[in-house]
XYZ file of C-alpha atoms in Angstrom:
285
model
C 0.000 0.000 0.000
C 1.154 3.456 -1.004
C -0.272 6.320 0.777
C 0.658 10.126 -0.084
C -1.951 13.272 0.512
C -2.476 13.609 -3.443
C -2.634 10.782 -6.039
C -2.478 12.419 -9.930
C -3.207 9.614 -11.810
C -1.398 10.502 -15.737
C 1.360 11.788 -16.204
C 1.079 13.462 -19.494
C 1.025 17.392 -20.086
C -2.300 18.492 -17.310
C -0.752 15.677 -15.234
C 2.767 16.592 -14.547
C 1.278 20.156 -13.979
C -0.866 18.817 -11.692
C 1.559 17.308 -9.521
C 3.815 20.502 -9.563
C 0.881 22.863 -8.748
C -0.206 20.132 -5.488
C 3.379 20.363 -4.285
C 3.266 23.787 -4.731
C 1.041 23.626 -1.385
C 3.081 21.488 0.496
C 1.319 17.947 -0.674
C 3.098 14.792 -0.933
C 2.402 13.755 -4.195
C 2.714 11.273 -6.435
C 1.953 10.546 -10.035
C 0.651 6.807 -11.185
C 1.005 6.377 -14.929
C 0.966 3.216 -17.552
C 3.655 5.110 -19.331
C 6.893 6.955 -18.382
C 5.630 10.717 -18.453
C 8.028 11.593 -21.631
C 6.628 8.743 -23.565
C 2.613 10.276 -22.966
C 0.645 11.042 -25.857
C 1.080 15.482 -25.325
C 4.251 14.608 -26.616
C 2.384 14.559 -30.293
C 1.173 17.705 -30.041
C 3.617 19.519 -32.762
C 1.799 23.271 -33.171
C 1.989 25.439 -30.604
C 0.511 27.012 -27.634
C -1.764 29.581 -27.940
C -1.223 33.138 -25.636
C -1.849 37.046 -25.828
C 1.825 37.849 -24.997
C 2.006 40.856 -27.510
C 0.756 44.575 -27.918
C -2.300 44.216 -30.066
C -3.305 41.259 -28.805
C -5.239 40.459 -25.145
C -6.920 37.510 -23.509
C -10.027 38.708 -24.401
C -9.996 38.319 -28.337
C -8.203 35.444 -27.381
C -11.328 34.146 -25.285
C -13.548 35.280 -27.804
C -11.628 32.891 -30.424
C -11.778 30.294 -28.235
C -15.439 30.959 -27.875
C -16.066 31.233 -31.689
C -13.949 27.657 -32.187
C -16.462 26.437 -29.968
C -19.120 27.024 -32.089
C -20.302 29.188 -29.154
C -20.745 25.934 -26.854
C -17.328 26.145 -24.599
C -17.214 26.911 -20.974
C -17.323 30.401 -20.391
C -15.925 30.305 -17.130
C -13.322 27.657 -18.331
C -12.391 29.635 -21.384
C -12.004 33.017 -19.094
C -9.596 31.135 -16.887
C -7.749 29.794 -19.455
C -7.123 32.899 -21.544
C -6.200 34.982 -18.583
C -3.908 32.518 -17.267
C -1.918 31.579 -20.285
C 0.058 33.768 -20.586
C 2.033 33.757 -17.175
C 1.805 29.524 -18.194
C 4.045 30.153 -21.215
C 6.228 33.022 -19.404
C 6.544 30.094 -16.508
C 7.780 27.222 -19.023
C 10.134 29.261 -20.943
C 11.736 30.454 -17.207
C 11.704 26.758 -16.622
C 13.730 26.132 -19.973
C 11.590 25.223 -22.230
C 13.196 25.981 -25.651
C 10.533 28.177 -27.505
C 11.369 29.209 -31.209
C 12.181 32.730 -31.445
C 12.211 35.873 -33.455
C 15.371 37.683 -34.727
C 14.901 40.155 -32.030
C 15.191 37.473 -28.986
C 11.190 37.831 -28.501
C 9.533 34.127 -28.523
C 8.076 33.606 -31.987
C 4.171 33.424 -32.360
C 2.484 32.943 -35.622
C -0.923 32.055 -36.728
C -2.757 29.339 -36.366
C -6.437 27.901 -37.112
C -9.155 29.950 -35.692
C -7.116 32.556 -34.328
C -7.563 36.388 -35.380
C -4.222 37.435 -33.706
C -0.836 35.458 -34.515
C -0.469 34.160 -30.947
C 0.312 30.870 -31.011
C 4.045 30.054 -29.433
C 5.859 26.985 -30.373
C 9.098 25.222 -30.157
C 10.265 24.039 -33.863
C 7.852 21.289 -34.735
C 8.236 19.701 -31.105
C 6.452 21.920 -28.704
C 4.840 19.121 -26.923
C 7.881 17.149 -26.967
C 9.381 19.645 -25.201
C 6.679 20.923 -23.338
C 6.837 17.301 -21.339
C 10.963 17.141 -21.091
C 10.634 20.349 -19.326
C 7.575 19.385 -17.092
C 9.252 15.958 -16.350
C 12.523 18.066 -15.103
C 10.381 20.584 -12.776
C 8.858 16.618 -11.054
C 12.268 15.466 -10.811
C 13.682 18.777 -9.608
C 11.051 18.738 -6.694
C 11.351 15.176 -5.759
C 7.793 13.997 -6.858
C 7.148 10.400 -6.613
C 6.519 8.516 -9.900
C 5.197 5.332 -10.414
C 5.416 4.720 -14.309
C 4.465 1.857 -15.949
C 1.658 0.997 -13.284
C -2.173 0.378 -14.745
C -4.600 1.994 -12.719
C -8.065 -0.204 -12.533
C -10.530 1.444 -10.449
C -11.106 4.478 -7.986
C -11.312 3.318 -4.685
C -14.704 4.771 -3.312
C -17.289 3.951 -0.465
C -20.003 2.124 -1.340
C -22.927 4.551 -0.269
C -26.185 4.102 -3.150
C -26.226 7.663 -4.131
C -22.911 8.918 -6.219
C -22.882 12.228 -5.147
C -22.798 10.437 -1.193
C -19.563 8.796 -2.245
C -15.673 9.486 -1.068
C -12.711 8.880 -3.045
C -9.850 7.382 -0.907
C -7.324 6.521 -3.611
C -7.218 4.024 -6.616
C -6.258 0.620 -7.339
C -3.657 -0.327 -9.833
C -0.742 -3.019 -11.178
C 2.541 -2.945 -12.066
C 2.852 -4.010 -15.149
C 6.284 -4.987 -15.069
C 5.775 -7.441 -12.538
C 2.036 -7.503 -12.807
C 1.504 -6.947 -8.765
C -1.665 -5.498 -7.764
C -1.571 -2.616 -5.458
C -3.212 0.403 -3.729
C -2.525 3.755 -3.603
C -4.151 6.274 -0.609
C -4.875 9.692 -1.095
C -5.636 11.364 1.733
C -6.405 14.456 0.087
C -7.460 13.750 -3.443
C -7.197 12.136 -6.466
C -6.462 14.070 -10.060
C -7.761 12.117 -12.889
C -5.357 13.532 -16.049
C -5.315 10.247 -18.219
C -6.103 12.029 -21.751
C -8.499 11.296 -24.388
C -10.842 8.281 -25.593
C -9.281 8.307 -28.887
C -8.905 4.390 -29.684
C -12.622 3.926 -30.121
C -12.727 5.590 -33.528
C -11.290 3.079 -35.781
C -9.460 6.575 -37.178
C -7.621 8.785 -35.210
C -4.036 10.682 -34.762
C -4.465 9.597 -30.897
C -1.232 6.902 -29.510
C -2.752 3.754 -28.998
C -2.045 4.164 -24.973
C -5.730 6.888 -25.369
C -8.021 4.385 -23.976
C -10.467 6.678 -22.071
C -9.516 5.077 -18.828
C -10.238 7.769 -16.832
C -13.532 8.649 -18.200
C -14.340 4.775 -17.578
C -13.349 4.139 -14.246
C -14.992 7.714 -13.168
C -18.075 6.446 -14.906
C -18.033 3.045 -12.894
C -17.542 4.951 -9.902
C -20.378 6.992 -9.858
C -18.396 10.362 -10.890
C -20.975 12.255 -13.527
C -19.038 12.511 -16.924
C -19.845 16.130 -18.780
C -19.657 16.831 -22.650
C -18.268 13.409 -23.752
C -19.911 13.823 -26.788
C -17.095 16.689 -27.954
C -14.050 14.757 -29.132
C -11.584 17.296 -30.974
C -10.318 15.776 -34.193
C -6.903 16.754 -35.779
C -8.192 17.430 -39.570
C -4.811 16.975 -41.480
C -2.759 13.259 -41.325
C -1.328 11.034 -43.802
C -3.718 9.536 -45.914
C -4.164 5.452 -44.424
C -1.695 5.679 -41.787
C -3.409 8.672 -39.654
C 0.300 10.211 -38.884
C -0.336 13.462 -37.840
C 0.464 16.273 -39.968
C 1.073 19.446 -37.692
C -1.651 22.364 -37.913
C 2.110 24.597 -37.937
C 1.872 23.392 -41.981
C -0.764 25.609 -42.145
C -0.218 28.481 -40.379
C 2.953 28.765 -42.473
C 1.009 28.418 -45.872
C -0.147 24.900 -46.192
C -2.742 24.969 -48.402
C -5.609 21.872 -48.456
C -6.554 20.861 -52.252
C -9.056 17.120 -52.442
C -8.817 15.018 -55.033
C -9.780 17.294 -57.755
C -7.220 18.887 -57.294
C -9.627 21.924 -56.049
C -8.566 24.134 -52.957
C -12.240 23.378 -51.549
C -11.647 25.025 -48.224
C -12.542 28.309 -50.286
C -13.850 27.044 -53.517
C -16.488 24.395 -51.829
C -17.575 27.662 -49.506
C -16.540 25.960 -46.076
C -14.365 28.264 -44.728
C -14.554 31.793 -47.327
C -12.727 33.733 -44.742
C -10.159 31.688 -43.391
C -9.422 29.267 -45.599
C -6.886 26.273 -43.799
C -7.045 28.080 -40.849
C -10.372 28.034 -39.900
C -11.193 26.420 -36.372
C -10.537 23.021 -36.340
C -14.519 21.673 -36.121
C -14.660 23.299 -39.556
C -11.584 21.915 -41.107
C -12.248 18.517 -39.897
């Protein structure tokens, strides 16, 4: 039995900053993950990261993008927060040494990208996730987090009480997978669920295979109500039959989409008559 005050079960991008955030407050933490944190699946995220760092630009237009790309169905509160806050996120990354692209003039490089009206998305070459974990991973090390990678969590451990919303969460259950020993972890003050998306259950997707909606189904068998499941974002542009990804950064620096016809239908079919390839990605897909 492992007990610490806060179990963060994932390990990927929102779990590493998770952990950090917990220990932040003085937890003992500790991250449970079927993969090594560098190996997770934010590591395929190529484009960018998207922040109102320059004059001309604020979190509000940025909000209202977000909104828009939405087709007007987002969070608002959610959106809000995650405008404001983005850019002191980015500003916090590159002081922890993440290796952002930049501009002749030493300023970190932003250019456009799909749905955006302001060039504000921030990058790292063609690797920003890549990175973006490398440095996350460093910041867990650095503070002496607790990770146990390549362990399979099963199932929330949760009293037993008819009505869900009645319920506590004490922990989880999960099993090494190296040596396949079953095992429980206590949280005495919480558990994060970060495990990523369902991707796998579309016979087509850019997702790793390791996107098995875990978390969604062992909050579901524990009673945990599961919100907007029905909005799974798609990554429009891969490699036709073997759904490699093909970076939205193609795009913003002049990709342009043509079908089989050889037509540039983005603008000649009418989807998109403004923007084109970088429309929001609900369009594009």
């Amino acid at each position: 039995m492992h007990e610490h005050d806060v179990v963060v079960v994932g390990a990927g991008g929102a779990g590493l900053r998770a952990a950090v955030a917990a220990d932040e407050e003085g937890a003992d933490v500790a991250l449970v993950s079927k993969l090594h944190p560098v190996r997770s699946h934010t590591g395929a995220a190529e484009g960018g990261i998207n922040a109102a760092l320059r004059d001309g630009d604020s979190w509000e237009d940025h909000a209202y993008d977000t909104m828009k790309g939405s087709d007007y169905l987002g969070d608002a509160p959610a959106i809000e927060t995650l405008c404001q806050q983005s850019p002191d996120e980015v500003i916090r990354l590159e002081h922890e040494g993440m290796p952002f692209s930049r501009d002749d003039d030493g300023r970190m490089s932003q250019r456009p990208f799909g749905g955006l009206s302001f060039p504000r998305t921030t990058y790292a070459g063609a690797e920003t996730g890549h990175h973006l974990l490398h440095t996350m991973y460093q910041q867990v090390v650095k503070r002496g987090i607790t990770v146990y990678d390549e362990w399979y969590v099963t199932d929330l451990a949760v009293t037993d009480e008819d009505a869900p919303e009645e319920r506590r969460c004490y922990g989880c259950v999960a099993y090494d997978i190296r040596s396949g020993d079953l095992d429980g972890f206590v949280a005495h003050d919480g558990v994060i669920l970060a495990t990523g998306g369902p991707g796998q259950v579309y016979d087509h997707t850019t997702n790793a295979v390791a996107n098995t909606g875990d978390g969604q189904a062992m909050a579901y068998r524990a009673g945990v109500p599961l919100e907007d499941m029905e909005f799974v974002q798609f990554h429009p542009t891969t490699l036709p039959s073997t759904g490699v990804l093909i970076s939205e950064g193609v795009r913003g620096e002049g990709g342009i989409l043509y079908n089989a016809e050889g037509e540039r239908f983005m603008f000649e079919r009418g989807y998109a008559n403004n923007d084109g390839e970088l429309a929001s990605r609900d369009v594009v897909s």
